[in-house]
Amino acid sequence: IRRIGGDYLLPKAGGVSAIVIPAKIGTNVSSAQLIWENGEKKFLAGGVIQGSSHRISTGSELWLCEGFATGLALRKALKGLGRSPTILCCFSAYNVLSVARKTRGKCVIATDNDKPMEQFGGLGDAAGDHQRAEDLDMPVGQHAKSISAMNRYRKSKHFTG
């Protein structure tokens, strides 16, 4: 690993092994994410992440999620419900909408409800993501709109958690 990316790719606390997840745009590998045993994540320097994804499973309905672990959990849960989804790991909340813009037909967006990140224009919270989906004229289900409204109310009243 050090030969490929220098010390940058190694975790700060040291590590022995990592999962390597290819990031693809179409059929071309544009980068890769390394997830170390301590949970630390690194992308290849100089790679392209925007618009990239990693296909976790192939099926009849399309689900977009942020992280690899979330995608694995979605696959397990949906298969338990007898559904056969296509799940794309998009690596970040910011990138989920980049990937969604390129999809045809319906898709389900499953993002985390993290704190908004200034460097990503406020993306990272469910309410912000749903608002941006509406701004892009993407269909947002009533449930998502309800969650978005609930999160705006919760934030306006300074609830945490």
XYZ file of C-alpha atoms in Angstrom:
161
model
C 0.000 0.000 0.000
C 2.809 2.413 0.842
C 4.238 1.893 -2.686
C 0.893 2.839 -4.265
C -0.072 5.867 -2.181
C 2.694 6.580 0.300
C 2.002 7.085 3.974
C -1.247 8.920 3.196
C -3.137 5.663 2.613
C -2.017 4.118 5.902
C -4.217 4.642 8.958
C -2.912 6.998 11.652
C -3.151 4.323 14.340
C -1.463 1.727 12.162
C -3.157 -1.151 10.454
C -2.575 -4.558 8.976
C -5.433 -5.087 6.529
C -8.046 -3.123 4.655
C -11.066 -3.745 2.457
C -10.482 -2.204 -0.971
C -13.668 -0.970 -2.651
C -13.397 0.128 -6.288
C -15.209 3.328 -7.248
C -16.500 3.196 -10.827
C -17.906 5.726 -13.234
C -19.654 3.577 -15.798
C -17.345 0.627 -16.371
C -14.123 2.507 -15.547
C -12.476 2.377 -12.120
C -11.971 6.032 -11.137
C -10.652 5.530 -7.582
C -10.784 3.150 -4.643
C -11.689 3.434 -0.980
C -9.698 1.587 1.654
C -11.476 0.802 4.919
C -9.022 -0.285 7.605
C -9.836 -2.641 10.459
C -10.160 0.346 12.846
C -12.825 1.907 10.569
C -10.577 4.609 9.130
C -11.370 5.339 5.470
C -9.014 6.605 2.784
C -9.439 7.277 -0.939
C -6.649 7.043 -3.501
C -5.070 10.468 -3.975
C -5.895 11.881 -7.401
C -8.865 9.582 -7.954
C -12.317 10.810 -8.980
C -15.179 10.140 -6.577
C -17.870 12.559 -7.806
C -20.347 10.557 -9.871
C -18.748 7.229 -8.937
C -20.298 4.273 -7.139
C -19.703 0.668 -6.186
C -22.373 -1.920 -7.046
C -23.073 -4.095 -4.003
C -25.898 -6.097 -5.540
C -27.953 -6.301 -8.716
C -31.721 -6.556 -8.792
C -34.970 -4.992 -9.883
C -35.166 -1.798 -7.808
C -32.392 0.786 -7.401
C -31.203 1.930 -3.962
C -28.449 4.545 -3.484
C -26.651 4.757 -0.149
C -23.625 6.512 1.303
C -21.297 3.914 2.743
C -20.296 0.336 2.067
C -21.472 -0.958 5.475
C -24.835 0.773 5.022
C -25.169 -0.890 1.623
C -24.415 -4.325 3.067
C -27.016 -3.775 5.812
C -29.583 -2.620 3.216
C -28.939 -5.708 1.095
C -29.410 -8.007 4.093
C -32.590 -6.238 5.259
C -34.192 -6.049 1.811
C -33.383 -9.680 0.999
C -34.971 -10.599 4.336
C -38.115 -8.879 3.076
C -37.998 -10.933 -0.112
C -36.835 -8.039 -2.285
C -34.044 -8.128 -4.839
C -32.471 -4.658 -4.991
C -29.652 -3.096 -6.962
C -27.630 -1.261 -4.313
C -25.016 1.331 -5.210
C -22.610 2.607 -2.551
C -21.933 6.279 -3.392
C -19.283 6.870 -0.670
C -20.757 10.148 0.706
C -24.001 12.089 1.052
C -22.623 14.683 -1.331
C -22.029 12.064 -4.001
C -25.412 10.329 -3.621
C -27.135 13.175 -5.465
C -24.400 13.242 -8.141
C -25.109 9.571 -8.833
C -28.892 10.073 -8.591
C -28.776 12.761 -11.286
C -27.375 10.190 -13.718
C -29.899 7.433 -12.998
C -32.883 6.667 -15.183
C -36.191 5.771 -13.631
C -36.986 5.595 -9.954
C -34.461 5.137 -7.190
C -34.555 5.122 -3.403
C -32.022 7.316 -1.604
C -30.927 6.006 1.796
C -28.670 8.588 3.455
C -27.537 8.944 7.031
C -28.871 11.701 9.249
C -25.471 13.217 10.006
C -24.609 16.784 10.879
C -24.515 19.084 7.822
C -20.970 19.633 6.564
C -20.002 23.177 5.619
C -17.417 22.040 3.088
C -20.162 20.190 1.189
C -22.635 23.055 1.095
C -24.682 21.752 4.015
C -25.078 18.212 2.726
C -25.007 15.391 5.218
C -28.352 15.788 6.958
C -31.511 14.102 5.734
C -33.515 17.351 5.577
C -30.855 19.039 3.442
C -30.575 16.052 1.132
C -34.340 15.889 0.615
C -34.498 19.635 -0.037
C -31.763 19.349 -2.660
C -33.612 16.416 -4.274
C -36.713 18.603 -4.498
C -34.609 21.465 -5.913
C -33.317 19.082 -8.602
C -36.941 18.249 -9.468
C -36.408 14.684 -8.323
C -39.503 12.961 -6.977
C -39.445 12.860 -3.195
C -41.992 10.634 -1.518
C -44.404 11.893 1.132
C -42.501 9.930 3.786
C -39.269 11.729 2.867
C -41.042 15.095 2.931
C -42.399 14.242 6.384
C -38.938 13.330 7.621
C -37.575 16.530 6.134
C -40.255 18.625 7.866
C -39.727 16.758 11.138
C -35.969 17.366 11.002
C -36.453 21.090 10.276
C -38.841 21.308 13.267
C -36.428 19.380 15.495
C -33.561 21.699 14.524
C -35.662 24.834 14.990
C -36.478 23.739 18.564
C -32.806 22.802 19.201
C -33.528 19.133 19.830
C -30.499 16.895 19.613
C -29.989 13.234 18.947
